[in-house]
Coordinates of C-alpha atoms in Angstrom, one line a residue:
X480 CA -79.5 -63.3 -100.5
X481 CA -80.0 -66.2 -102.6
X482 CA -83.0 -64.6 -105.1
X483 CA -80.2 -61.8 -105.4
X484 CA -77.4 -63.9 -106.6
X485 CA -80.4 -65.6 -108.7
X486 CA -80.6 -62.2 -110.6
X487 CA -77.2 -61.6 -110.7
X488 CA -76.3 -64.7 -112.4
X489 CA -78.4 -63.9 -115.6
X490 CA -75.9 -61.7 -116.6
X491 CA -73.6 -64.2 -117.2
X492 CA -75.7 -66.0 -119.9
X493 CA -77.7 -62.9 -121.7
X494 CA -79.7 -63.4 -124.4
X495 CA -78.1 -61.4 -127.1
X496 CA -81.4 -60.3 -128.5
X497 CA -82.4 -59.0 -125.4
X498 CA -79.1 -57.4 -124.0
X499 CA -79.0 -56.0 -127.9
X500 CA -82.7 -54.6 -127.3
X501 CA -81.7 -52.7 -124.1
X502 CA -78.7 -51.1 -124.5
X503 CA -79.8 -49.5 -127.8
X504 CA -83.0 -48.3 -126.1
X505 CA -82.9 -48.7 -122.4
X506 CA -79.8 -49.1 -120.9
X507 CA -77.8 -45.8 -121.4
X508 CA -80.8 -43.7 -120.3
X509 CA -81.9 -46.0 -117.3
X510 CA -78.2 -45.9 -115.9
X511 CA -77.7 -42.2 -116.8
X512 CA -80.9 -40.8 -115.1
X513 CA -80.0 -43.5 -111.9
X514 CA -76.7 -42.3 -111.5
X515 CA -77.9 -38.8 -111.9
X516 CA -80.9 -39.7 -109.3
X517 CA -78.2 -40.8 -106.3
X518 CA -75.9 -37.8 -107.2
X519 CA -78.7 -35.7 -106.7
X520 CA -80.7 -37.5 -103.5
X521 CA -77.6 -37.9 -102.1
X522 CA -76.0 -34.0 -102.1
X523 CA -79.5 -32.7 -101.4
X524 CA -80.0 -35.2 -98.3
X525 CA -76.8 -34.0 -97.3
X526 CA -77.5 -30.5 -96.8
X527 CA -80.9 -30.8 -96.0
X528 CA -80.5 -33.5 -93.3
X529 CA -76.6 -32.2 -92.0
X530 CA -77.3 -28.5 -92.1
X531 CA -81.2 -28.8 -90.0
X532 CA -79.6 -31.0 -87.4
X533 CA -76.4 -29.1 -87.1
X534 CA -78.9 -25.9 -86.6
X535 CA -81.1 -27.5 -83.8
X536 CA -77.5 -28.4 -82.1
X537 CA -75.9 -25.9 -82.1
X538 CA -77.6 -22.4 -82.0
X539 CA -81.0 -21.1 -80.1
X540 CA -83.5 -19.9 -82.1
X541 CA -87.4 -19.6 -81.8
X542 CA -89.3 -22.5 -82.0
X543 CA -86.1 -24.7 -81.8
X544 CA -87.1 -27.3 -79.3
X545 CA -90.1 -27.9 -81.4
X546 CA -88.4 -28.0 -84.7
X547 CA -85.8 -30.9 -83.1
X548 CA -88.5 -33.3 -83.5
X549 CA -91.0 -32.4 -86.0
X550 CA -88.3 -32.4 -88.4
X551 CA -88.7 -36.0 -88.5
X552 CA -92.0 -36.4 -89.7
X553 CA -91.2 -36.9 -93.2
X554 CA -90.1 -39.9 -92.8
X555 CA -93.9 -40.8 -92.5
X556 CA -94.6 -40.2 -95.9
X557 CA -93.3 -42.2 -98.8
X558 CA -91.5 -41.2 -101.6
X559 CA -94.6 -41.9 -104.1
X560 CA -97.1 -40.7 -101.8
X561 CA -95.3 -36.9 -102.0
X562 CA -94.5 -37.2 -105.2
X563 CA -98.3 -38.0 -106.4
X564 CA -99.1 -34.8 -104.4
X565 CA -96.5 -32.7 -105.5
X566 CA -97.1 -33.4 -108.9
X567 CA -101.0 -32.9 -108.3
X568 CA -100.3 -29.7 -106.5
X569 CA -97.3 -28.3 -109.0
X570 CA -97.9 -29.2 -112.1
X571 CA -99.4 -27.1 -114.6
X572 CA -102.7 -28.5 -114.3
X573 CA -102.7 -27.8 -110.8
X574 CA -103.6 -25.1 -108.4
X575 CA -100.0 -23.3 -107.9
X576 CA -99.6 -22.6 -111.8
X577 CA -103.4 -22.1 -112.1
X578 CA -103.4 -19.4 -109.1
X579 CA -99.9 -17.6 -111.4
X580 CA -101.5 -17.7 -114.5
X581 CA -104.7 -15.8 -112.9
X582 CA -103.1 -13.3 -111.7
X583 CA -99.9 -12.8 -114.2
X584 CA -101.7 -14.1 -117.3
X585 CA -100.1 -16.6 -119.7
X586 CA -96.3 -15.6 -119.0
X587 CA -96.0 -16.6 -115.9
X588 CA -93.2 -18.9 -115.1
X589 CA -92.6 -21.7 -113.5
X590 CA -89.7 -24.5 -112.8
X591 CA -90.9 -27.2 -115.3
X592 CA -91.9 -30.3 -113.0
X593 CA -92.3 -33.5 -115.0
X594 CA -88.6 -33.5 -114.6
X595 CA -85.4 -34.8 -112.9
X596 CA -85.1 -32.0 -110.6
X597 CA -88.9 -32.3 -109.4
X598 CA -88.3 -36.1 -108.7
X599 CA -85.0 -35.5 -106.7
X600 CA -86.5 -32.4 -105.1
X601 CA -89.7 -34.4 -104.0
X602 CA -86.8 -37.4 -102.6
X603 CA -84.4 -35.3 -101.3
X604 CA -87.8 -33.7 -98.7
X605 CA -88.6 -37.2 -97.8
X606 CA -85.3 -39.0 -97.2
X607 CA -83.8 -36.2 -95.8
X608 CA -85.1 -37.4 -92.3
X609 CA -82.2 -40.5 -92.6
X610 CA -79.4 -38.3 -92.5
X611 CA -80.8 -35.6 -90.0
X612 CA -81.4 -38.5 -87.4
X613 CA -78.1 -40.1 -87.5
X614 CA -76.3 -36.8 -87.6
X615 CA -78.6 -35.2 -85.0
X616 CA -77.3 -38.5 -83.0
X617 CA -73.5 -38.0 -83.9
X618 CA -73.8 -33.9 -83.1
X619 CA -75.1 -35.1 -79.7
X620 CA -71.9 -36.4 -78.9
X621 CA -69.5 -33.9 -78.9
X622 CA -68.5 -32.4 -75.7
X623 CA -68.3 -28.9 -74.5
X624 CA -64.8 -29.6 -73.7
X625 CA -63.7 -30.5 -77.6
X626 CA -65.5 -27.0 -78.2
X627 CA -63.8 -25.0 -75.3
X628 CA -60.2 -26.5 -76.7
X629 CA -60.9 -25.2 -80.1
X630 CA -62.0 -22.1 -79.0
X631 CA -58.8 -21.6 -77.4
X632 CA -56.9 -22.5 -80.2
X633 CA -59.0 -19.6 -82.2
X634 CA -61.2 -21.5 -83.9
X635 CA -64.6 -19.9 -84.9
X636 CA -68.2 -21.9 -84.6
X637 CA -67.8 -23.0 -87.8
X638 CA -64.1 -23.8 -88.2
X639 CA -65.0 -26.0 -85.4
X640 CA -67.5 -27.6 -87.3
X641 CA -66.0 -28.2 -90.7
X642 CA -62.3 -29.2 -88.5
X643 CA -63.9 -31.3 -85.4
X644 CA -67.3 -31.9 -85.6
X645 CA -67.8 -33.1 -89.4
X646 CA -64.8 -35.4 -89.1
X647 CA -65.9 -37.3 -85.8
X648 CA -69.8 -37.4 -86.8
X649 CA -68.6 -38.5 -90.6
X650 CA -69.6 -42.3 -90.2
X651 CA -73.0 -41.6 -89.2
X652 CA -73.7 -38.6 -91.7
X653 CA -72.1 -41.0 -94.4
X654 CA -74.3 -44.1 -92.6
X655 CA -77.5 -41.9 -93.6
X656 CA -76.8 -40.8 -96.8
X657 CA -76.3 -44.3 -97.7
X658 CA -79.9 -45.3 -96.4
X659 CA -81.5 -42.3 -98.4
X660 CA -79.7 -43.6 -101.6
X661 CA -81.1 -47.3 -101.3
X662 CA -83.9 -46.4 -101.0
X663 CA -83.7 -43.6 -104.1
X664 CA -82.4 -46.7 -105.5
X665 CA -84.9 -49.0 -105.2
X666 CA -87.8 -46.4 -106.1
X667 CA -89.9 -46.6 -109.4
X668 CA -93.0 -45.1 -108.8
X669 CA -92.2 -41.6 -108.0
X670 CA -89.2 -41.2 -111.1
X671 CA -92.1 -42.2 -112.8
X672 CA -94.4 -39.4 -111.9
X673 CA -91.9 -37.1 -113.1
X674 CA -91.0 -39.1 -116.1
X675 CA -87.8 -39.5 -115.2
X676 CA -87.1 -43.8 -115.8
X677 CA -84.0 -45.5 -113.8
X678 CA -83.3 -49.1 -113.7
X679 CA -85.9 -49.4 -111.0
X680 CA -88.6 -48.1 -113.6
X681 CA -87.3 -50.0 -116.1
X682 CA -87.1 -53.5 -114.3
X683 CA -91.4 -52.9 -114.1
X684 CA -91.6 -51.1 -116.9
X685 CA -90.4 -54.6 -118.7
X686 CA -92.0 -56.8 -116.4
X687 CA -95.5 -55.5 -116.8
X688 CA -95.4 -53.8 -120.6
X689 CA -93.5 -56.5 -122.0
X690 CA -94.4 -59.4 -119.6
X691 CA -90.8 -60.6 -120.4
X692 CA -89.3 -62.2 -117.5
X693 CA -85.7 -62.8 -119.0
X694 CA -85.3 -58.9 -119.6
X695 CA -86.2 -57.9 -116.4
X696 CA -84.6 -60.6 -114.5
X697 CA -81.4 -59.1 -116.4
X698 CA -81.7 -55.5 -116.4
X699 CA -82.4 -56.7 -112.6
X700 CA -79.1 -58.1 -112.2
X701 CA -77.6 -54.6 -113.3
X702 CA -79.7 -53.0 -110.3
X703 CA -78.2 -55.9 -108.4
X704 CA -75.0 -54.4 -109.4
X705 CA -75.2 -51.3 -108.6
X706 CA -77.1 -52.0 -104.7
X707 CA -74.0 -54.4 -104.1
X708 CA -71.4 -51.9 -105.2
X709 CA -72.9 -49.2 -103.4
X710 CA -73.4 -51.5 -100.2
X711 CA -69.8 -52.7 -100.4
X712 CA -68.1 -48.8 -100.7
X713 CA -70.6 -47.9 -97.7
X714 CA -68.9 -50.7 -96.4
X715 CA -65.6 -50.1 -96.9
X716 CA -65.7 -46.1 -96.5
X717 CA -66.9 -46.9 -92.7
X718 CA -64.1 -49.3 -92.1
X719 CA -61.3 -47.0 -92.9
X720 CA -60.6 -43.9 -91.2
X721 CA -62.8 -43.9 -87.2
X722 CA -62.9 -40.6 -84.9
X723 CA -63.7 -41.2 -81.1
X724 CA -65.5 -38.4 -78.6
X725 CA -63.7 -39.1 -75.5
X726 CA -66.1 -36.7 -73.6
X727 CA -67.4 -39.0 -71.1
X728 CA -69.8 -37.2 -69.1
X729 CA -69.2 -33.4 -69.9
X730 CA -72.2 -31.3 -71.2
X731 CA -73.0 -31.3 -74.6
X732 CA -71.9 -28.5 -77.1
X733 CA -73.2 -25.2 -76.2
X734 CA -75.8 -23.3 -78.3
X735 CA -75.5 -19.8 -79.4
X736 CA -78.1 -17.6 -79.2
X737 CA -78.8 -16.4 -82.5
X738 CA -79.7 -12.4 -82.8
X739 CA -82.1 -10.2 -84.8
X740 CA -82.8 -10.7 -88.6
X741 CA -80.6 -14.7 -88.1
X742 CA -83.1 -16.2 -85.2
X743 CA -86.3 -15.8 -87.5
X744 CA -84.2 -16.6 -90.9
X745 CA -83.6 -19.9 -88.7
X746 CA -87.1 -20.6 -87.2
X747 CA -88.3 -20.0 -91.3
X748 CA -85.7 -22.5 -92.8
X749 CA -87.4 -25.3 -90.3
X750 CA -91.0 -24.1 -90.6
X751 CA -90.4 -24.3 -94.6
X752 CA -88.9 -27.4 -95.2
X753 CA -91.4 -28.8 -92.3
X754 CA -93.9 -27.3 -94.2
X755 CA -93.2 -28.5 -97.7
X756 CA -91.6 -32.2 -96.9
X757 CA -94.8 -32.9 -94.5
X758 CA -97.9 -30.3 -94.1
X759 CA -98.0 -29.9 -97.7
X760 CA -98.7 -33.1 -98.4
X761 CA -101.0 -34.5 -95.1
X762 CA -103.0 -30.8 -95.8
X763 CA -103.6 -32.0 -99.6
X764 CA -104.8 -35.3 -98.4
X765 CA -106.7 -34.3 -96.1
X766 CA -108.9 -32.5 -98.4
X767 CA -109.1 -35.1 -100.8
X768 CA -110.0 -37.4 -98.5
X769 CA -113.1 -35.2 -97.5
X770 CA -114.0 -35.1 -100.9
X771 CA -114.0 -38.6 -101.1
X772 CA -115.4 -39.3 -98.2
X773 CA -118.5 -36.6 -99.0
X774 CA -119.5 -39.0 -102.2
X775 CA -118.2 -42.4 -100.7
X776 CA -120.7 -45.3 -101.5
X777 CA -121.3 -48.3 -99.7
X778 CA -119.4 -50.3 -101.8
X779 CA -116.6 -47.7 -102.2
X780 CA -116.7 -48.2 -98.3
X781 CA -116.2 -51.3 -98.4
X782 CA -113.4 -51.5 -100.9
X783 CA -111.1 -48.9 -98.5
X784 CA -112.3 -51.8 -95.7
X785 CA -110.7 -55.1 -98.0
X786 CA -107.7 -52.9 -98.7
X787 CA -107.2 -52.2 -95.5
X788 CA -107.6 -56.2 -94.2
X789 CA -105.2 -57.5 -97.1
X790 CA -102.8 -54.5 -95.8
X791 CA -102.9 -56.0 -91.8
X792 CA -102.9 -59.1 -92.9
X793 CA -99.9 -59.3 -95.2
X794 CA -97.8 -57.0 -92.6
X795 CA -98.8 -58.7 -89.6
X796 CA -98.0 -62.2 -90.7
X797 CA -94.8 -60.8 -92.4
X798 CA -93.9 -59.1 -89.0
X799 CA -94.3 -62.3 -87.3
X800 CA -92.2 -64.5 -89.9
X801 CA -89.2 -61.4 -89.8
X802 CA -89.1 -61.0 -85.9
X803 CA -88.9 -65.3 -85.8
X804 CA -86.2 -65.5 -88.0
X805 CA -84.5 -62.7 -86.6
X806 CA -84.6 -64.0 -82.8
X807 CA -83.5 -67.6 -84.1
X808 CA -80.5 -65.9 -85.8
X809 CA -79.5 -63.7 -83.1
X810 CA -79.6 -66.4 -81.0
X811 CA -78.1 -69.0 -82.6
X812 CA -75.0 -66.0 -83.1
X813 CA -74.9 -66.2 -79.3
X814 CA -75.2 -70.1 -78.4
X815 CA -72.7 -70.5 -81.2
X816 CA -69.9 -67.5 -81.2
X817 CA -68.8 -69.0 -84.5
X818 CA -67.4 -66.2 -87.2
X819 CA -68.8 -68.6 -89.7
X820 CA -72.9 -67.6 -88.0
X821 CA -72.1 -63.9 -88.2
X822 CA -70.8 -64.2 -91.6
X823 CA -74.6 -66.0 -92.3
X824 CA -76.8 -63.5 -90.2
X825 CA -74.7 -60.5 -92.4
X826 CA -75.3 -62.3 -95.3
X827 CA -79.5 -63.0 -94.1
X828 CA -79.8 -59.4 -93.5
X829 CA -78.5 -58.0 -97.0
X830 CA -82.0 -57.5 -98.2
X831 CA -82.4 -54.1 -97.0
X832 CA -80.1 -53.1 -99.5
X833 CA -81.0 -54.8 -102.5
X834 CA -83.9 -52.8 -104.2
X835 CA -87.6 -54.2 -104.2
X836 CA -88.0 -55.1 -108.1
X837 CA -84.4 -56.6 -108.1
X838 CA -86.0 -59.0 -104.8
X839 CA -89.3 -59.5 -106.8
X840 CA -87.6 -60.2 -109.9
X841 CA -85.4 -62.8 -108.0
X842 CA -88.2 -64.5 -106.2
X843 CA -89.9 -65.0 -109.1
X844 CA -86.7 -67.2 -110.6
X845 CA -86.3 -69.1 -107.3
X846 CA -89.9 -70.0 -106.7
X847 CA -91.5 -70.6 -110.6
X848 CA -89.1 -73.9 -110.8
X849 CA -90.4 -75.0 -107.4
X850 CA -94.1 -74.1 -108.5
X851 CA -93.4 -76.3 -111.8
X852 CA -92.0 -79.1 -109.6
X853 CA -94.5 -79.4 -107.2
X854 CA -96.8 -79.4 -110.2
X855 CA -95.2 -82.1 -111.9
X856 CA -95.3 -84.2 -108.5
X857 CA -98.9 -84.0 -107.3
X858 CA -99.7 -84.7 -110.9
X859 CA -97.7 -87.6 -111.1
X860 CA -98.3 -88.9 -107.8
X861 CA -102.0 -88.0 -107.4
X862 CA -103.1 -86.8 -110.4
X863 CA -103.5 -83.4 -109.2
X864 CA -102.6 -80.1 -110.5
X865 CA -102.3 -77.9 -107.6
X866 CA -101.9 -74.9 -109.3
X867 CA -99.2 -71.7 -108.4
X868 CA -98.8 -72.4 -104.6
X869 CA -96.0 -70.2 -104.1
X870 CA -96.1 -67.3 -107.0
X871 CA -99.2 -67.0 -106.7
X872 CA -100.5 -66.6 -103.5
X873 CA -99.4 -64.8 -100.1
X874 CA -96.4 -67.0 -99.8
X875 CA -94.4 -65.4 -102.2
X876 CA -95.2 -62.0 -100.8
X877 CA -94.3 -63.1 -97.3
X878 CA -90.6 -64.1 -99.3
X879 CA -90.3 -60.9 -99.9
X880 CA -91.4 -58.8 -97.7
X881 CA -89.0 -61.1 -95.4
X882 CA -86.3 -61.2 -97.7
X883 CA -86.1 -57.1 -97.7
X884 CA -87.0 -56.2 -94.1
X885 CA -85.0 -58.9 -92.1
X886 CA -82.3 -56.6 -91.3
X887 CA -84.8 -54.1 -89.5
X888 CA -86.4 -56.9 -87.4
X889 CA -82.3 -58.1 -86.9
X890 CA -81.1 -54.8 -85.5
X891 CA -83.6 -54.4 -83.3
X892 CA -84.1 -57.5 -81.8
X893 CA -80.0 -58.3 -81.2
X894 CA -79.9 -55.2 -79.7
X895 CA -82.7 -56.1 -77.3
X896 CA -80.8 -59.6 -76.7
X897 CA -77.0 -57.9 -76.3
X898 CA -78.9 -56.0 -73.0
X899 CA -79.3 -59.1 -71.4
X900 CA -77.0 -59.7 -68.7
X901 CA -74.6 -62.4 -69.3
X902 CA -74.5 -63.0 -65.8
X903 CA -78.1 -63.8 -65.8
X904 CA -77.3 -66.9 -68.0
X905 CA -74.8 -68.2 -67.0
X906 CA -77.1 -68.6 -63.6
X907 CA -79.7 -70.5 -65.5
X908 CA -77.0 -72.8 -66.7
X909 CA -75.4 -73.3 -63.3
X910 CA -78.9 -74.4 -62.0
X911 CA -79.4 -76.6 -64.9
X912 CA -81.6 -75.1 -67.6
X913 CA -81.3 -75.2 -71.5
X914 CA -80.9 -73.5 -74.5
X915 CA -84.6 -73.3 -74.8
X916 CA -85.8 -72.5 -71.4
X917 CA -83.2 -70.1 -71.1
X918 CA -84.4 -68.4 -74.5
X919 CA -87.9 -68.4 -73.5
X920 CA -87.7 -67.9 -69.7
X921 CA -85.4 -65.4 -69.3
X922 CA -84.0 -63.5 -72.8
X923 CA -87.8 -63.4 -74.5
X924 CA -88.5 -61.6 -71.4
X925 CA -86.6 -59.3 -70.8
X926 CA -85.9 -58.6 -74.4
X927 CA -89.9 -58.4 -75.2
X928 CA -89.8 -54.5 -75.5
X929 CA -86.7 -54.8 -78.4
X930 CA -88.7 -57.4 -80.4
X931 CA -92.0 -55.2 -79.8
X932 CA -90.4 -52.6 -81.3
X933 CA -88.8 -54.7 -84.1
X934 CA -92.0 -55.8 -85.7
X935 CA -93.6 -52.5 -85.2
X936 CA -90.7 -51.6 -87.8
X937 CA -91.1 -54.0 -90.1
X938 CA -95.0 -54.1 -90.2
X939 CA -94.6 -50.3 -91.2
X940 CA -92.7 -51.2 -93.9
X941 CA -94.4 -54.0 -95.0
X942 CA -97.8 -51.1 -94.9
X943 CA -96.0 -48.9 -97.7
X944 CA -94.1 -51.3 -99.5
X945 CA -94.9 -51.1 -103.0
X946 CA -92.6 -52.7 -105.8
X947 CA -92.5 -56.2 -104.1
X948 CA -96.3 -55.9 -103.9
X949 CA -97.2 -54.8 -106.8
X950 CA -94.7 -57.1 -108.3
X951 CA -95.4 -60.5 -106.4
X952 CA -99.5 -60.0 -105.6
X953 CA -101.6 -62.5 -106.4
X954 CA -103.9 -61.9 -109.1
X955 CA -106.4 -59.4 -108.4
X956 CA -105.1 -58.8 -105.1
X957 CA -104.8 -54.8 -104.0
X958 CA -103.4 -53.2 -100.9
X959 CA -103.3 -49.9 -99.5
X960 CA -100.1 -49.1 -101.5
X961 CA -101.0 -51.0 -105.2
X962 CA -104.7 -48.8 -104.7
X963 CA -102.7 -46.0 -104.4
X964 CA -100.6 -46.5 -107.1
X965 CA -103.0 -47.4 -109.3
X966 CA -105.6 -44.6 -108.5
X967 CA -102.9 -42.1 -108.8
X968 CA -101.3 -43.2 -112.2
X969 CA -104.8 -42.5 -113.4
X970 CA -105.1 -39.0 -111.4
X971 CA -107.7 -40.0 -109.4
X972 CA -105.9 -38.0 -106.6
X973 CA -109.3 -38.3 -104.4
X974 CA -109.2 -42.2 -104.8
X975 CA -105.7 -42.2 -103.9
X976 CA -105.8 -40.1 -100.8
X977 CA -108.0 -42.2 -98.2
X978 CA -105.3 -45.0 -98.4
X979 CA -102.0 -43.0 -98.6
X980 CA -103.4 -41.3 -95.3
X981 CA -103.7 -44.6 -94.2
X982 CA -100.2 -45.6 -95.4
X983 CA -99.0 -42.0 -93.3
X984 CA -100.5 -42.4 -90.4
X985 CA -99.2 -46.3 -89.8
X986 CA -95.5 -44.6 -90.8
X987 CA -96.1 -42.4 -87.7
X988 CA -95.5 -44.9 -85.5
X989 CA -91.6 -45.6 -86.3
X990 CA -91.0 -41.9 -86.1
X991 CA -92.6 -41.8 -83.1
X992 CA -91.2 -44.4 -81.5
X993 CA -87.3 -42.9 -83.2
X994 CA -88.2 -39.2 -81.6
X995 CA -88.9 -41.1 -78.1
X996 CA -85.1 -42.4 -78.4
X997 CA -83.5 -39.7 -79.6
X998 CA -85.1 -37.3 -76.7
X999 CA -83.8 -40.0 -74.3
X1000 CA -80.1 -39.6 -75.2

């Protein structure tokens, strides 16, 4: 939280050259085309992510069963990784437009997509996953009884939905709509595919074109903004109005059996979306990769190998540092039960909110003064210059990936803790034991699966993160996700494709382990 308030305080002491500089080029468009961006990501996440899940509940259809779960798959692929693809695939250089102009000549038309609808589109297919979980999750809990009362009173299917079911599974709808927009808000490469800049874009745009550190720390602070505000009505919209399911143990809602002409209408609606948000784009890189892989080189070999080692390295040792943290805070919540701890472990696990280049940005203003002071000391002292310690190396990295995952290794692991049985220690305390061997003798335990689980999250993450990367990497050091930036930016889609199917296939194992849990309930 502290690298965030960092930012944020540079906006009370602009430099009026600078603050002059972007609002008459920058700003108006940056916060135009961002406000447009969550508008759009969040309506089409909406319906996409509502509408499938309330389709799987609540009506029979071929193919349904099947469909339940492999409409979660997108959530393996990251926003720039389908948007380099779609792009690729759809843009007039590609093969859709090429294959239309073959066969209806030079008038054939098609959507322009360098453009704000292609970049939501390509978000909306990728996030959508967010809000189809949760909702899937919140349709799951409404009783047959709830629909057998409504039926009585008249209601139709879907006066029963818009009436009873919308309003009780509202905070979990709204809870996923608001993790689909952070993460449309923190998102600069793929707006930049489609030439489409927000204040996401711009913060890079200004850190790497201009190299100006005092623009993008305040055009940062904006983003800051804008993630806080957002966070606080997420916030404050769950906290008001609550609905209860009071089912208790009745069966779920029944499913209609969908007739004729409807049941295939519904099996094609999942099959293309499906399609689209996830065999599109593992198809496409697929057959890059083979291309690549038919000409790969020793060396070229051994470049996918370094990428691959920085990538493990970095998300391992990041997963380690997260799930740490994350069990002393839990932890110390329970030995304490002071408000005062919660408030800090709230305020600890902000970062998922706060957009990667407004955390990079932030970092860079906490740790250069420390890098300048430790400078100044081993020079004094010893004569030594040692150099950038922390912005320079892994360290800073580690920060951030820390900083902006903490929240995911959190959840998980005070979950794992809250389903240890009190009972079980206040035993070891009868007999004498302490804080510590009670922590590592009995909840480490029995909470091992939970923490498992919660750096399996966090390393994904840390696999496909790209702003804090490419932000806050050492010089001359690439990942998985910088390569693919990088190779993509300069159309190299077969460069680009061996490490985003690398990137995809680590982002499997969160959905996997998500659709294991969700078939459980």
């Amino acid at each position: 939280m502290f690298p965030v308030l960092i930012v944020a305080s540079t906006l009370l002491s602009p430099t009026p050259e600078v603050w002059q500089h972007l609002w008459d080029t920058l700003l108006p468009l940056l916060l135009r085309n961002t406000l447009l961006l969550l508008l759009g990501v969040g309506v089409g996440t909406l319906l996409l992510g509502a509408g499938l899940a309330w389709l799987v509940t609540a009506y029979e259809f071929p193919g349904r069963t099947l469909f339940q779960w492999l409409l979660m798959l997108p959530m393996a692929v990251p926003a720039y990784i389908m948007g380099f693809v779609f792009m690729a695939t759809f843009d007039a250089a590609g093969p859709v437009q090429g294959t239309l102009v073959q066969w209806f000549g030079s008038a054939a038309w098609f959507p322009e997509v360098r453009s704000p609808l292609g970049a939501i589109t390509v978000m909306a297919l990728v996030l959508y996953p967010y809000v189809y979980m949760l909702a899937l999750v919140g349709y799951r809990g409404i009783s047959s009884t709830a629909f057998d009362t409504a039926r009585v009173h008249g209601y139709s299917r879907a006066q029963f939905y818009w009436k009873v079911v919308l309003p009780i599974s509202r905070p979990a709808i709204a809870a996923g709509v608001a993790l689909a927009l952070m993460e449309a808000l923190a998102d600069f490469a793929t707006v930049r595919f489609f030439n489409f800049p927000t204040l996401a874009d711009g913060v890079v745009r200004i850190w790497h074109g201009m190299m100006d550190l005092q623009a993008a720390s305040e055009l940062a602070g904006l983003l800051a903004i804008v993630a806080l505000a957002a966070l606080l009505i997420e916030r404050s919209q769950r906290g008001r109005t609550r609905y209860h399911e009071t089912g208790g143990k009745s069966p779920g809602l029944p499913r209609a059996q969908l007739q004729g002409r409807n049941k295939w209408l519904a099996t094609a609606l999942c099959a293309g979306v499906l399609g689209v948000a996830f065999v599109l784009p593992i198809t496409q890189l697929i057959s890059w990769a083979a291309t690549e892989f038919e000409h790969m080189t020793p060396g070229t070999a051994q470049v996918y190998l370094e990428l691959a080692g920085n990538s493990l390295l970095l998300a391992s040792l990041a997963a380690a540092v997260a799930v740490l943290l994350a069990i002393v805070l839990s932890s110390g919540v329970r030995v304490s039960g002071h408000r005062f701890a919660r408030v800090m472990a709230t305020l600890a696990t902000t970062g998922y909110a706060i957009p990667g280049p407004v955390l990079a940005v932030g970092i860079l203003l906490t740790l250069t003064p420390l890098d300048h002071a430790l400078n100044y000391a081993t020079e004094y002292w010893f004569n030594v210059t040692v150099g950038l310690v922390l912005t320079g190396s892994v360290i800073g990295l580690i920060y951030g990936y820390v900083a902006r995952f903490l929240a995911v290794a959190y959840q998980s692991t005070d979950a794992a803790l809250e389903k240890v049985k009190p009972n079980l220690t206040l035993a070891a305390r009868t007999l004498g034991a302490g804080q510590w061997r009670i922590l590592t003798r009995i909840h480490l335990p029995l909470a091992a699966p939970g923490i498992i689980v919660a750096g399996a999250l966090v390393f994904v993450d840390v696999m496909k993160e790209l702003p804090i990367t490419l932000m806050l990497r050492p010089f001359g050091y690439e990942t998985l996700a910088t390569w693919v930036w990088q190779m993509s930016a300069e159309s190299v889609w077969s460069g680009a494709a061996v490490p985003a199917l690398g990137i995809v296939l680590a982002g499997l194992l969160p959905v996997i382990l998500l659709v294991k849990l969700l078939l459980q309930k």
